[in-house]
Tab-separated table of C-alpha atoms in Angstrom:
chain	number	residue	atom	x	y	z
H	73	UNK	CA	-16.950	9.598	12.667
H	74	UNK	CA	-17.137	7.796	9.399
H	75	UNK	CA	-20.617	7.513	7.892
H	76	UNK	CA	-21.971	3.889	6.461
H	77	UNK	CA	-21.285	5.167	2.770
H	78	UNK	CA	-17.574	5.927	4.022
H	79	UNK	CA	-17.286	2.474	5.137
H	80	UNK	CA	-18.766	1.155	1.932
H	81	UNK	CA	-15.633	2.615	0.018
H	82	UNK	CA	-13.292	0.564	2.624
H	83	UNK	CA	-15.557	-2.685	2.251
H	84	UNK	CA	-15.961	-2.860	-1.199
H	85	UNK	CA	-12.065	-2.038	-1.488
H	86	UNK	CA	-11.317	-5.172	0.211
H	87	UNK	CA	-13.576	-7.402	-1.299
H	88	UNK	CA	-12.110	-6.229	-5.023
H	89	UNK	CA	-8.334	-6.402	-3.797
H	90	UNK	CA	-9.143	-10.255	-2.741
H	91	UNK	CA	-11.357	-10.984	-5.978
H	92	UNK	CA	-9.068	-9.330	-8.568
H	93	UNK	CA	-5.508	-9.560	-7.014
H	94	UNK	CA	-5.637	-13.382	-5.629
H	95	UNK	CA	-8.582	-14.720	-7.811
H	96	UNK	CA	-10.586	-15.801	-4.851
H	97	UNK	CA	-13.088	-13.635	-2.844
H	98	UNK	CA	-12.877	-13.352	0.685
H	99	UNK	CA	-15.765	-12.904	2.983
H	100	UNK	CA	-15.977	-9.399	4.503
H	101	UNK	CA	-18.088	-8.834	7.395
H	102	UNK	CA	-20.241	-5.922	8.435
H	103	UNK	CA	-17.930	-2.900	10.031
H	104	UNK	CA	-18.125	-2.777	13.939
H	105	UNK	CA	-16.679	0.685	16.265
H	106	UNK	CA	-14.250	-0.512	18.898
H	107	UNK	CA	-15.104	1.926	22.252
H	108	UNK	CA	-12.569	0.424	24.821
H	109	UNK	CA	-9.875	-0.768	23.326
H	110	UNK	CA	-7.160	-1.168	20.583
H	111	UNK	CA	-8.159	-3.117	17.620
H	112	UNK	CA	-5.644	-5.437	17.880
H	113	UNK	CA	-3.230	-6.791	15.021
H	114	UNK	CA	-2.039	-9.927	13.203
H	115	UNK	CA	1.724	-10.922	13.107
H	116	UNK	CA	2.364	-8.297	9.422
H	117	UNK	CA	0.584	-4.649	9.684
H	118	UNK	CA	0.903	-2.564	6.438
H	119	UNK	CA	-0.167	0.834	8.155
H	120	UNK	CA	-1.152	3.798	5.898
H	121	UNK	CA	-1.696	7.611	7.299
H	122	UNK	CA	-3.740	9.739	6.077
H	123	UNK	CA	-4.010	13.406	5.509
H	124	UNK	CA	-5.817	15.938	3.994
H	125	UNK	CA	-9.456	16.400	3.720
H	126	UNK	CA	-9.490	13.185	6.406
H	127	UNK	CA	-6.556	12.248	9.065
H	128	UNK	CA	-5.658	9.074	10.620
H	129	UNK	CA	-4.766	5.905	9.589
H	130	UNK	CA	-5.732	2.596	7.871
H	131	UNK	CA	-4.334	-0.082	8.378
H	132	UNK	CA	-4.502	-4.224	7.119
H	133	UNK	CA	-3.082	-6.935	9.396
H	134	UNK	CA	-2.872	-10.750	8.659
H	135	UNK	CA	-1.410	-13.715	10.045
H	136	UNK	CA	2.024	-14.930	7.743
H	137	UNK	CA	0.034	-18.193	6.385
H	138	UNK	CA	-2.820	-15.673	4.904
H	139	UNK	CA	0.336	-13.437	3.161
H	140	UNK	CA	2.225	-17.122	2.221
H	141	UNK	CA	-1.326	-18.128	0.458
H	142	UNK	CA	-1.833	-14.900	-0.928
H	143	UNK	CA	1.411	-14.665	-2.689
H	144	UNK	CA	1.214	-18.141	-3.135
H	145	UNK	CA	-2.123	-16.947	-5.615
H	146	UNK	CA	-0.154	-14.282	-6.995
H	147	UNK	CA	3.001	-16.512	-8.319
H	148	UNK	CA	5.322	-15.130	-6.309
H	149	UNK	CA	8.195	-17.832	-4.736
H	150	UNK	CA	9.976	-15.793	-2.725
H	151	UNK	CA	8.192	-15.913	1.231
H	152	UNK	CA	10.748	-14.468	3.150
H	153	UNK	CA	10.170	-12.113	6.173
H	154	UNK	CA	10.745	-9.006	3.592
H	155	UNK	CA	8.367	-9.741	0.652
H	156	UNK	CA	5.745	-10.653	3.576
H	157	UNK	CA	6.139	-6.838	5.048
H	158	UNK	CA	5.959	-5.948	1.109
H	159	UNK	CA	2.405	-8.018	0.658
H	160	UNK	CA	0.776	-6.587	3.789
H	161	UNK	CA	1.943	-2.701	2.533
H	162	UNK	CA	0.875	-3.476	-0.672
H	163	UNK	CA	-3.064	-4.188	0.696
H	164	UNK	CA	-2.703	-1.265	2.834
H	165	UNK	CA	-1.474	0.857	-0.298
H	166	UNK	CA	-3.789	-0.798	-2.674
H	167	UNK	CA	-7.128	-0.605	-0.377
H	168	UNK	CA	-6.398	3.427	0.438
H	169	UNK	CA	-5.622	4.444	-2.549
H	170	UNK	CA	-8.666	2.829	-4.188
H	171	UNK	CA	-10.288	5.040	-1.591
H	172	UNK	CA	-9.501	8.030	-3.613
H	173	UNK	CA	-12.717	7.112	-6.249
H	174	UNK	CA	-15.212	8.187	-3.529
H	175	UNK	CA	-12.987	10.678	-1.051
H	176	UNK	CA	-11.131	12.454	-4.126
H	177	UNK	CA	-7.534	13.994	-4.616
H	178	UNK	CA	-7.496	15.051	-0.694
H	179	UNK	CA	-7.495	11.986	0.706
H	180	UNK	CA	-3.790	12.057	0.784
H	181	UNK	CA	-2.058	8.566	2.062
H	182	UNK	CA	1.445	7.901	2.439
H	183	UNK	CA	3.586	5.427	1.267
H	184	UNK	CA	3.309	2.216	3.977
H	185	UNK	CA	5.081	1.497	6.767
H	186	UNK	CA	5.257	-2.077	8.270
H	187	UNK	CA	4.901	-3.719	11.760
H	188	UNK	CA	5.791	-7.484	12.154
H	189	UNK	CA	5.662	-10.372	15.088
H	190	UNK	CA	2.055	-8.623	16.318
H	191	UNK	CA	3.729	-5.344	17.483
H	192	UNK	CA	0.994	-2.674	18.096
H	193	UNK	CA	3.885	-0.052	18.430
H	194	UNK	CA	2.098	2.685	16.614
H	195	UNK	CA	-0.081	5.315	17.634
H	196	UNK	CA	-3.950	5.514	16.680
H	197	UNK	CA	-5.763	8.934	16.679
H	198	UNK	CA	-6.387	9.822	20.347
H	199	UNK	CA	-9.684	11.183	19.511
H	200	UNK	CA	-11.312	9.432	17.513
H	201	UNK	CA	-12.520	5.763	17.608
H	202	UNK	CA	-11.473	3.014	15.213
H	203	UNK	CA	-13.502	0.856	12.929
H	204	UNK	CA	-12.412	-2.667	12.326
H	205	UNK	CA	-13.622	-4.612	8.995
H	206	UNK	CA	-13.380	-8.367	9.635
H	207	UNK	CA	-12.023	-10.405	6.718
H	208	UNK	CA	-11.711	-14.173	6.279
H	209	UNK	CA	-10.026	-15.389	3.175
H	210	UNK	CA	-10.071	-19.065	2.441
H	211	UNK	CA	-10.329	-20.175	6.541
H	212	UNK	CA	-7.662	-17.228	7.612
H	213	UNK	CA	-8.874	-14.000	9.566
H	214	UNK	CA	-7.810	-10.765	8.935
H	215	UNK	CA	-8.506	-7.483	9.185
H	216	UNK	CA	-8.540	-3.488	8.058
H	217	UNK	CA	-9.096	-1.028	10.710
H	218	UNK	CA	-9.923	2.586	9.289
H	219	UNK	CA	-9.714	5.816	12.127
H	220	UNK	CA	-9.784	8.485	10.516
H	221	UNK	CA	-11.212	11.844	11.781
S	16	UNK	CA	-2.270	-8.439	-32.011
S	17	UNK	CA	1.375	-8.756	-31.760
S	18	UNK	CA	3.220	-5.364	-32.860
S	19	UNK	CA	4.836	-5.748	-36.020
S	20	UNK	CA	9.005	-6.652	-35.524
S	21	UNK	CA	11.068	-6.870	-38.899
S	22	UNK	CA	14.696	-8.588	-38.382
S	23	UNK	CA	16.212	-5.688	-37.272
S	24	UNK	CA	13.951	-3.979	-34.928
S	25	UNK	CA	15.165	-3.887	-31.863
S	26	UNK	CA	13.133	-4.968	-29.058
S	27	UNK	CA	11.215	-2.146	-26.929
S	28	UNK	CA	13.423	-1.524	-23.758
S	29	UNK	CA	10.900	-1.588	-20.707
S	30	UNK	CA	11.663	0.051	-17.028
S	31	UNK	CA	9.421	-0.988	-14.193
S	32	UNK	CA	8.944	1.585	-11.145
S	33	UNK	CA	7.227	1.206	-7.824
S	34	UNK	CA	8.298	1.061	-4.119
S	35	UNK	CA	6.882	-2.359	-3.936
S	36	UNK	CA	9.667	-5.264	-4.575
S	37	UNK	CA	6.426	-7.567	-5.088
S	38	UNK	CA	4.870	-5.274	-7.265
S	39	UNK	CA	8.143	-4.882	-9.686
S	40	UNK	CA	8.417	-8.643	-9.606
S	41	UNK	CA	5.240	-9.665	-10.601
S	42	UNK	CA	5.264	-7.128	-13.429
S	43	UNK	CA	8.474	-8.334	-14.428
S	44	UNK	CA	7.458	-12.353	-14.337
S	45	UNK	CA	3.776	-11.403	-15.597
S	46	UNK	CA	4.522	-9.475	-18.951
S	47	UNK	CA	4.714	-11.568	-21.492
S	48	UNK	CA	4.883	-9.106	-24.865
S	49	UNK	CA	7.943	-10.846	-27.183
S	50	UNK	CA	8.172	-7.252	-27.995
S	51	UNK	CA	9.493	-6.254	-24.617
S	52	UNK	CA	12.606	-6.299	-22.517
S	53	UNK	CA	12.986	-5.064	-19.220
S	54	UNK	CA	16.393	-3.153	-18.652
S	55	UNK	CA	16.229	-1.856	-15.366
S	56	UNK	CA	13.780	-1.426	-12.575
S	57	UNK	CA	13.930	1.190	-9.442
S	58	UNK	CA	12.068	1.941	-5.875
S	59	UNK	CA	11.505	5.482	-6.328
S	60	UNK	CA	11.078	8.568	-8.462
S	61	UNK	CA	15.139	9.574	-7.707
S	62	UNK	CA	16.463	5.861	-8.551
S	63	UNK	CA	14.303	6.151	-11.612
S	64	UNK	CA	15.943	8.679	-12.724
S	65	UNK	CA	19.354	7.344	-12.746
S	66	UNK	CA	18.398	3.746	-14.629
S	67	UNK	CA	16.368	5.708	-16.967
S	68	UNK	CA	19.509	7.742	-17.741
S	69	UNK	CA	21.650	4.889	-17.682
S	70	UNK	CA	19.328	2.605	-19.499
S	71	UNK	CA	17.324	4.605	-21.666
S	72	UNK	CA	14.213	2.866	-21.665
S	73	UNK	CA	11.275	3.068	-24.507
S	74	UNK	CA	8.408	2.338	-22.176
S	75	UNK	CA	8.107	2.415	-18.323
S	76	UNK	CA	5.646	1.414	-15.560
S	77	UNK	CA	5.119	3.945	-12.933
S	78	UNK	CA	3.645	3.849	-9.773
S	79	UNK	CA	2.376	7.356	-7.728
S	80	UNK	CA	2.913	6.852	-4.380
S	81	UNK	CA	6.730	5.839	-3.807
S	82	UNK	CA	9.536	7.491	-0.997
S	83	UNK	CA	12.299	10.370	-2.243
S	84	UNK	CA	9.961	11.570	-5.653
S	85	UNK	CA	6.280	10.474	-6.171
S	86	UNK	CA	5.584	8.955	-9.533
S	87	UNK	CA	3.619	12.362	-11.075
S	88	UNK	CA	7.194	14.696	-10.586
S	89	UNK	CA	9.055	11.736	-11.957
S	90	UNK	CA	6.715	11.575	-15.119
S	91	UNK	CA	7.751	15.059	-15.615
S	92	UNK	CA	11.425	14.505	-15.504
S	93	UNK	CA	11.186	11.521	-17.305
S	94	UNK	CA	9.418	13.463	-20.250
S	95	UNK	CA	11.747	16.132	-20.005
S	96	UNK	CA	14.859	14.005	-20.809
S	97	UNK	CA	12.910	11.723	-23.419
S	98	UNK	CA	9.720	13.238	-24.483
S	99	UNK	CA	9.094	10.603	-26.875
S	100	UNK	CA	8.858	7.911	-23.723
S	101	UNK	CA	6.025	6.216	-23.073
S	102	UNK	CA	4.600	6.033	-19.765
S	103	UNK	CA	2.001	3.493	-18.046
S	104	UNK	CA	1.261	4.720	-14.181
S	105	UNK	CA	0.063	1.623	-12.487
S	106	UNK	CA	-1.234	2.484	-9.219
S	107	UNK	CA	-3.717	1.829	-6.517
S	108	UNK	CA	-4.988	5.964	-6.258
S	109	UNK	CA	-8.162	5.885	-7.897
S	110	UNK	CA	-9.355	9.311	-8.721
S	111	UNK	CA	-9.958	11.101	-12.042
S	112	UNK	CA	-8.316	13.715	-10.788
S	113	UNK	CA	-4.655	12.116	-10.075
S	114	UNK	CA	-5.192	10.080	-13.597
S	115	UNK	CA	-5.322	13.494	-15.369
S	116	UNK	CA	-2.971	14.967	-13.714
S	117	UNK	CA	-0.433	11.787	-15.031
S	118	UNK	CA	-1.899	12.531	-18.238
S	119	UNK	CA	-0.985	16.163	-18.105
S	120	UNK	CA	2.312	15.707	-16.977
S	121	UNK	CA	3.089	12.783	-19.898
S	122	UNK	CA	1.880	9.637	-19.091
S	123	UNK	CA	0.224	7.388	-21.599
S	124	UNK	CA	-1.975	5.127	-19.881
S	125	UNK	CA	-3.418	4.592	-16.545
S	126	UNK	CA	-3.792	0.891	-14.786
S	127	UNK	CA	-5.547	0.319	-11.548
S	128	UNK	CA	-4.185	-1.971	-8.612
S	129	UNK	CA	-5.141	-4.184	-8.066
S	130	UNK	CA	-4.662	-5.588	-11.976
S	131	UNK	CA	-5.062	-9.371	-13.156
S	132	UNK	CA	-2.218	-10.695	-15.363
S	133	UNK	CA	-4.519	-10.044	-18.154
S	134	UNK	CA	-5.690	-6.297	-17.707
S	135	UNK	CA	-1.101	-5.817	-17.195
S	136	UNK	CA	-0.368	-7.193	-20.851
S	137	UNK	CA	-3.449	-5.752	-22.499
S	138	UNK	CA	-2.376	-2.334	-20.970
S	139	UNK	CA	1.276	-3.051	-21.811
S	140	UNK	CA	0.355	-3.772	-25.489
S	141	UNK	CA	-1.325	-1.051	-25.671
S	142	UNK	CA	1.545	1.271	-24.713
S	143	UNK	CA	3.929	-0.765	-27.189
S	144	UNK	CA	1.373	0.174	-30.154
S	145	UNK	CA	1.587	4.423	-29.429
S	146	UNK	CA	3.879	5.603	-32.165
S	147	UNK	CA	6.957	6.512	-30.954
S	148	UNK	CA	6.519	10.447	-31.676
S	149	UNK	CA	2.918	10.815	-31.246
């Protein structure tokens, strides 16, 4: 079970990656536990596991028009199925690794993989519950689920 | 301040690494030094490798976290076969301890992702001003 400070880490970690990477803050709500369900996912998942002094996964899903805008922001031109699977690893990447300042060197994450057209084809920690972080970004929802034992 | 470039210096050769196609693109469009000219670019520590020895680059932008060989054993190589290179790790992990460790193993410099256009050229200049055998 991940404490609020743990949380913090993820939270602020997605409100920098928005502010800093497309120049526009997105509005990050408060963390909730899901108890009887899946999360649920967007049409691109950049999923990240994690090892190490924690173990689990993190992962950041969004719907394609929140990765067109977003690399719309960052000046890229090229929106084809691949470079959308690249953006939505790229937050995954980006958002764990920051979460190295507070969990140190142990927190070990791997390099992303990448689920598209809303496929929840991957497995989640059996025993321990996820925590999803909402995220709307200019009118689009996303959002980063952390489970992590 | 623009580094100093009579007639015949040659440009500084730059290679970009990281996993992310994005990521080597937008470095790619985004740095804007006169000084520099990209050569080659690769996906991973192993690829790296290869363009390095094929292009011999002066600088290079290295991400950690990549498939085949992570970004700190290809530092290592990288200063083995050219110790006078000069190495920027650009990379989301955000502890002192992994920055070090780059340090330790060669690199030069240390940028955070997410980066603005701005922090990527400042850190890039930088990089260009380390004489070449320091």
């Amino acid at each position: 079970m991940l404490d609020e400070r743990e949380l913090r880490t993820f939270v602020d970690g997605t409100t920098n990656f928005f502010e800093v990477a497309a120049q526009q803050p997105a509005t990050v709500g408060s963390p909730y536990l899901v108890t009887d369900d899946r999360p649920g996912v967007h049409e691109y998942t950049g999923i990240i596991r994690v090892s190490g002094r924690r173990s689990g996964l993190v992962y950041f899903t969004a719907p394609k028009t929140l990765l067109t805008v977003l690399l719309m922001k960052m000046q890229e031109n090229d929106f084809s199925h691949q470079t959308m699977c690249d953006a939505v690893g790229e937050v995954a990447n980006t958002i764990s690794g920051n979460a190295r300042r507070d969990y140190g060197k142990d927190f070990v994450i791997s390099v992303p993989t990448v689920v598209s057209g809303g496929s929840e084809e991957f497995e989640l920690p059996g025993d321990t519950r996820p925590y999803v972080i909402p995220i709307n970004w200019r009118s689009h929802a996303a959002k980063l689920v952390v489970c992590l034992r | 301040m623009p580094v100093p470039a009579g007639p015949a210096m040659r440009r500084l050769r730059l290679m970009i690494v990281d996993d992310s196609n994005l990521i080597r693109r937008r470095i790619e469009r985004t740095q804007s030094l006169p000084e520099l000219a990209v050569v080659g670019s690769a996906g991973n520590g192993e690829e790296a490798l290869e363009v390095f020895r094929r292009t011999d680059p002066d600088l290079v932008t290295m991400d950690l976290t990549m498939p085949e060989m992570d970004g700190i054993e290809c530092i290592a190589h990288l200063v083995r076969l050219k110790p006078e290179v000069r190495i920027l790790v650009i990379s989301a992990l955000a502890d002192k301890a992994t920055a070090i460790d780059a340090i330790e193993k060669g690199a030069s410099g240390f940028l955070h992702k997410p980066f603005t256009d701005r922090q990527l050229n400042e850190a890039l200049l930088e990089l260009a001003r380390i004489p070449q055998h320091a």
